[in-house]
mmCIF file of C-alpha atoms in Angstrom:
data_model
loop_
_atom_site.group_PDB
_atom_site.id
_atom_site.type_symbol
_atom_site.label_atom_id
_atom_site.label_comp_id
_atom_site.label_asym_id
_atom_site.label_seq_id
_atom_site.Cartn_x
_atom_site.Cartn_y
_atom_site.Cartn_z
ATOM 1 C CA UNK H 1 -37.778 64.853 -38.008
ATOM 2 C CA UNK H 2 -40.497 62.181 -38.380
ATOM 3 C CA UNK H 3 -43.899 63.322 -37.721
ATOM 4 C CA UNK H 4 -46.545 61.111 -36.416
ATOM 5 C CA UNK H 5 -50.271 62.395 -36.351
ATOM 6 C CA UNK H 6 -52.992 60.346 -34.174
ATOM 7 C CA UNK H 7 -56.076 58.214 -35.447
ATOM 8 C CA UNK H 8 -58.932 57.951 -33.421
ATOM 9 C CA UNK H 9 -58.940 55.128 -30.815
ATOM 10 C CA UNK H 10 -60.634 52.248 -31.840
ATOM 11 C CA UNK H 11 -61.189 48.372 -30.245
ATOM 12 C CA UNK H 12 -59.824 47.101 -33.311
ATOM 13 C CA UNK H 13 -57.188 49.115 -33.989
ATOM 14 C CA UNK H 14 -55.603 48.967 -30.624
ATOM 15 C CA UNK H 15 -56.672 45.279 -29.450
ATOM 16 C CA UNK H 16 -52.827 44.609 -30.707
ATOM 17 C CA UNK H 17 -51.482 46.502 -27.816
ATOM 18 C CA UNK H 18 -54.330 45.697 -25.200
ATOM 19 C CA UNK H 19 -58.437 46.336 -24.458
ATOM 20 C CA UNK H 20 -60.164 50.153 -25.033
ATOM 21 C CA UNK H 21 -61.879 50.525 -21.814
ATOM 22 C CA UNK H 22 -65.061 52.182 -22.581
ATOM 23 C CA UNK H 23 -69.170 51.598 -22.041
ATOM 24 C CA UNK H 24 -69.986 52.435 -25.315
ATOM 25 C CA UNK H 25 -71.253 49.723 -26.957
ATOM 26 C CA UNK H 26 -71.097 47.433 -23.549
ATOM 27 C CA UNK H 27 -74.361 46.065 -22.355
ATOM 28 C CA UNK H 28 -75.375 47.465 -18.650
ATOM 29 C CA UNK H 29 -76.716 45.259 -15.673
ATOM 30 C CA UNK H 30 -79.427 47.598 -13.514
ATOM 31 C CA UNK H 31 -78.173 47.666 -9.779
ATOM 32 C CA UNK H 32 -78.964 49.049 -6.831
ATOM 33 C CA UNK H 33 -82.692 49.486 -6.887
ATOM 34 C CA UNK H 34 -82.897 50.666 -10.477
ATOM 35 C CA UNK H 35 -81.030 53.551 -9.836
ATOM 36 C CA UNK H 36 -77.536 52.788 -11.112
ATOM 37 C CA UNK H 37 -76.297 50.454 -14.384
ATOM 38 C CA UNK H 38 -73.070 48.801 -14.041
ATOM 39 C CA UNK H 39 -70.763 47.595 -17.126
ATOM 40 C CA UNK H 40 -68.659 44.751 -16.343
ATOM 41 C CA UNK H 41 -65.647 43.164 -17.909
ATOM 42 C CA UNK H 42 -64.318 46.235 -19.634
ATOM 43 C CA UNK H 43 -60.935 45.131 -19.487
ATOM 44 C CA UNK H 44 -58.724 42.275 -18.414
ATOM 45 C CA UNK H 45 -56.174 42.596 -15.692
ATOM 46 C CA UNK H 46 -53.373 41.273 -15.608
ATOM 47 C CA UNK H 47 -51.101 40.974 -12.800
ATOM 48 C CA UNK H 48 -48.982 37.687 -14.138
ATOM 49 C CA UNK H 49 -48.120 35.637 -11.045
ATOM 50 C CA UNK H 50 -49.719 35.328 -7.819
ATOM 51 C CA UNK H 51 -46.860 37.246 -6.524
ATOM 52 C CA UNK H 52 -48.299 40.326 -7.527
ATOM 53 C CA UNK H 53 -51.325 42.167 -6.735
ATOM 54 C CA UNK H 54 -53.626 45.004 -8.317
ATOM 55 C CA UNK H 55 -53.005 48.507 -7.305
ATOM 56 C CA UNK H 56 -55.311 51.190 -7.888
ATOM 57 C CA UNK H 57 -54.057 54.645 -8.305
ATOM 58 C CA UNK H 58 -54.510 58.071 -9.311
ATOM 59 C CA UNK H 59 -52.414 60.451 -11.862
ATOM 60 C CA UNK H 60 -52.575 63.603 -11.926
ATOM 61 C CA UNK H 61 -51.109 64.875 -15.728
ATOM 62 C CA UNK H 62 -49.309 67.788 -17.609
ATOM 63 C CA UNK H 63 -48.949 68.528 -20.888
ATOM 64 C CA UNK H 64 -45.891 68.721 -22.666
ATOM 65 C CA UNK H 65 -44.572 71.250 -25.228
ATOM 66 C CA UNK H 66 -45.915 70.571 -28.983
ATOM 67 C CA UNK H 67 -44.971 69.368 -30.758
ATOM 68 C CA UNK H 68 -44.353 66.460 -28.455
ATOM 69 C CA UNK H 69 -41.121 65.062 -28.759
ATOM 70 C CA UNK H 70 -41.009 61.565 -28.744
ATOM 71 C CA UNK H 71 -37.622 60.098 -26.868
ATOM 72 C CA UNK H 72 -38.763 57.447 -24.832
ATOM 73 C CA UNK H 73 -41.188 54.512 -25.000
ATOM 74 C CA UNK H 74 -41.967 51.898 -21.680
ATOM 75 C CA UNK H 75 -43.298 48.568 -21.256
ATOM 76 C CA UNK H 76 -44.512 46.567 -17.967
ATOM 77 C CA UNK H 77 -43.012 42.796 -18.560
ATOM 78 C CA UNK H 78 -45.351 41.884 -15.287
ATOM 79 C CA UNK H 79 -48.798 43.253 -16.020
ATOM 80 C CA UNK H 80 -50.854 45.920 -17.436
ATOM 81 C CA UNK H 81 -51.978 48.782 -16.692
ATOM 82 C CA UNK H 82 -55.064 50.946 -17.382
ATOM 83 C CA UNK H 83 -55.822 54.597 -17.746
ATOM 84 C CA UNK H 84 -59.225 55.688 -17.490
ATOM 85 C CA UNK H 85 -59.801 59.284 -17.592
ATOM 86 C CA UNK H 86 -61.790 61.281 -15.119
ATOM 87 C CA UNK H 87 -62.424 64.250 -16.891
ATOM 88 C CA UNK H 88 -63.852 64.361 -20.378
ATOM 89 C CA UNK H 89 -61.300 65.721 -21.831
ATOM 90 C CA UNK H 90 -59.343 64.093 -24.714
ATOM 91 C CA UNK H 91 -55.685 62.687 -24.248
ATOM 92 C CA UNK H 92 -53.152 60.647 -26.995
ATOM 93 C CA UNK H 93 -52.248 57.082 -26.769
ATOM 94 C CA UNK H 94 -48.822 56.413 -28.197
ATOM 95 C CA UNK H 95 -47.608 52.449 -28.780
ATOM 96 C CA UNK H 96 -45.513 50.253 -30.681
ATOM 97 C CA UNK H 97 -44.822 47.312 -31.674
ATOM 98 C CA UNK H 98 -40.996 47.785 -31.274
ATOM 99 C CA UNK H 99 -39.766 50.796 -29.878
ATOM 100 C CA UNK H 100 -36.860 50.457 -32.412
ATOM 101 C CA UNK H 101 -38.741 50.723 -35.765
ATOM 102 C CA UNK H 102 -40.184 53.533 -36.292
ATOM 103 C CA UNK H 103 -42.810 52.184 -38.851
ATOM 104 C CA UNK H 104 -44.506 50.433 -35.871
ATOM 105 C CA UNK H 105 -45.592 52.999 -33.949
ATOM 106 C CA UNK H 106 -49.481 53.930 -33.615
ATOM 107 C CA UNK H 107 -50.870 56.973 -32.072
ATOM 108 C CA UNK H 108 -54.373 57.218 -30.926
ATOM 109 C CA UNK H 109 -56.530 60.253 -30.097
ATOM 110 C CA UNK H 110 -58.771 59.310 -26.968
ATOM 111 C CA UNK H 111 -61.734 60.702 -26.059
ATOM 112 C CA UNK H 112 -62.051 61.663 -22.761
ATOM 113 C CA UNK H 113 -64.899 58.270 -22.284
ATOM 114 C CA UNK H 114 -62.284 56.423 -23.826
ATOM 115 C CA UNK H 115 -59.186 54.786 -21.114
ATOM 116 C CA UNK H 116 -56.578 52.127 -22.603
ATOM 117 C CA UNK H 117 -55.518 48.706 -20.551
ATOM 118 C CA UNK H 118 -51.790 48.687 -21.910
ATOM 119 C CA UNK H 119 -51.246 44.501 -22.713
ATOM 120 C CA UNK H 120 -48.282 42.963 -20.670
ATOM 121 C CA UNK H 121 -45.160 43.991 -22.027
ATOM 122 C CA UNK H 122 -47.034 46.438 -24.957
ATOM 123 C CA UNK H 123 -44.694 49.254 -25.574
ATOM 124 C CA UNK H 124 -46.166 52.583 -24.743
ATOM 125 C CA UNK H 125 -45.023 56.062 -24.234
ATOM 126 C CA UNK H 126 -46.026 57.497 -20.672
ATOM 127 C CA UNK H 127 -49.148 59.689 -19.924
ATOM 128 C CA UNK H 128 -49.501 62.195 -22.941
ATOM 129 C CA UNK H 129 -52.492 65.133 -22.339
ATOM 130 C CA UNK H 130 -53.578 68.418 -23.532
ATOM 131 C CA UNK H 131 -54.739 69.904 -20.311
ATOM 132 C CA UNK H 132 -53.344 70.956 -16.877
ATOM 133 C CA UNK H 133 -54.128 68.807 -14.219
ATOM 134 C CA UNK H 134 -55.526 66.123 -16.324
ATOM 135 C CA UNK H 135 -56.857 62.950 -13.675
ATOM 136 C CA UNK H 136 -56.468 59.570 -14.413
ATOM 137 C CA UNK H 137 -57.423 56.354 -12.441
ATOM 138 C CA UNK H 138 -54.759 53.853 -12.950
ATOM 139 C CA UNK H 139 -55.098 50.292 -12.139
ATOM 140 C CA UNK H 140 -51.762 48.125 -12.829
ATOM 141 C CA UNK H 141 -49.851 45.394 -11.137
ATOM 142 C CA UNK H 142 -47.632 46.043 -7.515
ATOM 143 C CA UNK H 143 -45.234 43.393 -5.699
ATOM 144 C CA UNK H 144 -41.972 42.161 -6.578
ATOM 145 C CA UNK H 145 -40.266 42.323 -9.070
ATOM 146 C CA UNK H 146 -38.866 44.898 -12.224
ATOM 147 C CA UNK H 147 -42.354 46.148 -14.164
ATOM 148 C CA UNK H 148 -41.098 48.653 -15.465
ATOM 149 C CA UNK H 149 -38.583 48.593 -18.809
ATOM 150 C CA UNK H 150 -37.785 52.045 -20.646
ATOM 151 C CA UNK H 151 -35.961 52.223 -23.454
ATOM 152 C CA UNK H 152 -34.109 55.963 -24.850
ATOM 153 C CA UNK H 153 -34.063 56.708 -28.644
ATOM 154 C CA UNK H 154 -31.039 57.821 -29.896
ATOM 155 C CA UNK H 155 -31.018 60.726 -31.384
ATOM 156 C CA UNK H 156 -31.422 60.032 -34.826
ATOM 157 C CA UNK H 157 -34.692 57.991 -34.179
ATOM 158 C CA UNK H 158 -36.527 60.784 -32.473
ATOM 159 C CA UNK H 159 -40.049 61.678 -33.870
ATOM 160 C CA UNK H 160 -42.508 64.142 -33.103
ATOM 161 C CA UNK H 161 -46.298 63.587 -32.444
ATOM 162 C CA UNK H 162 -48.563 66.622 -33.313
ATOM 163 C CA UNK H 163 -52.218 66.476 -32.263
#
């Protein structure tokens, strides 16, 4: 079986597949008084028509059994969506460029300051964490429509991600 092992999550290395939402780096505006810095533009939503609208929600994650068996990969054809962790606690990022070729596959170890803004229609596998009860804020696209494409490996194309 194939094994995939993650590289740490970088701007560059993921802007393929959509924006690294982090401060770091990101120059702060002083608000309220002085007592409170806010970072804008972090990432860019997309929601595709006018049709749809942002939703903001909240995930609540599990781990799965390692070595993490890879057998299905997603995309959103009408927006993206964002994870931002709430925790600092570190969590994997798993995308390709086609979920058929195995040799296009990426995996990213976030830090737990680190969230991803999956592009439109970037292939990603879902929510992939270490800890119980890991809390993400997710903030993708709602409204008509199909958003949401999965796609099965067969068998044979299976891989494994270790951490």
């Amino acid at each position: 079986m194939r094994q995939l092992i993650p590289t740490p999550l970088t701007r560059e290395a993921f802007e393929p597949f959509g924006d690294v939402v982090e401060i770091a780096g990101a120059s702060p505006i002083t608000i309220n008084q002085g007592f409170a810095q806010r970072f804008n533009d972090l990432a860019h939503i997309d929601v595709q028509s006018a049709e749809g609208e942002v939703n903001v929600s909240f995930f609540v994650g599990q781990p799965r059994p390692q070595p993490i068996a890879v057998k299905l990969m997603e995309r959103h054809p009408l927006g993206s969506q964002l994870f931002m962790p709430m925790q600092d606690r570190p969590w994997l990022v798993l995308v390709a460029a086609d979920p058929h070729d195995l040799s296009s596959y990426h995996a990213f170890a976030a830090t737990g300051r680190q969230g991803v803004n999956y592009a439109r229609n970037a292939w990603h596998h879902p929510l992939l964490v270490f800890d119980a009860d890991s809390r993400f804020l997710i903030i993708d696209r709602k409204g008509p429509g199909i958003n949401l494409e999965e796609v099965w490996l067969p068998d044979e194309k299976v891989f494994s991600l270790t951490a």
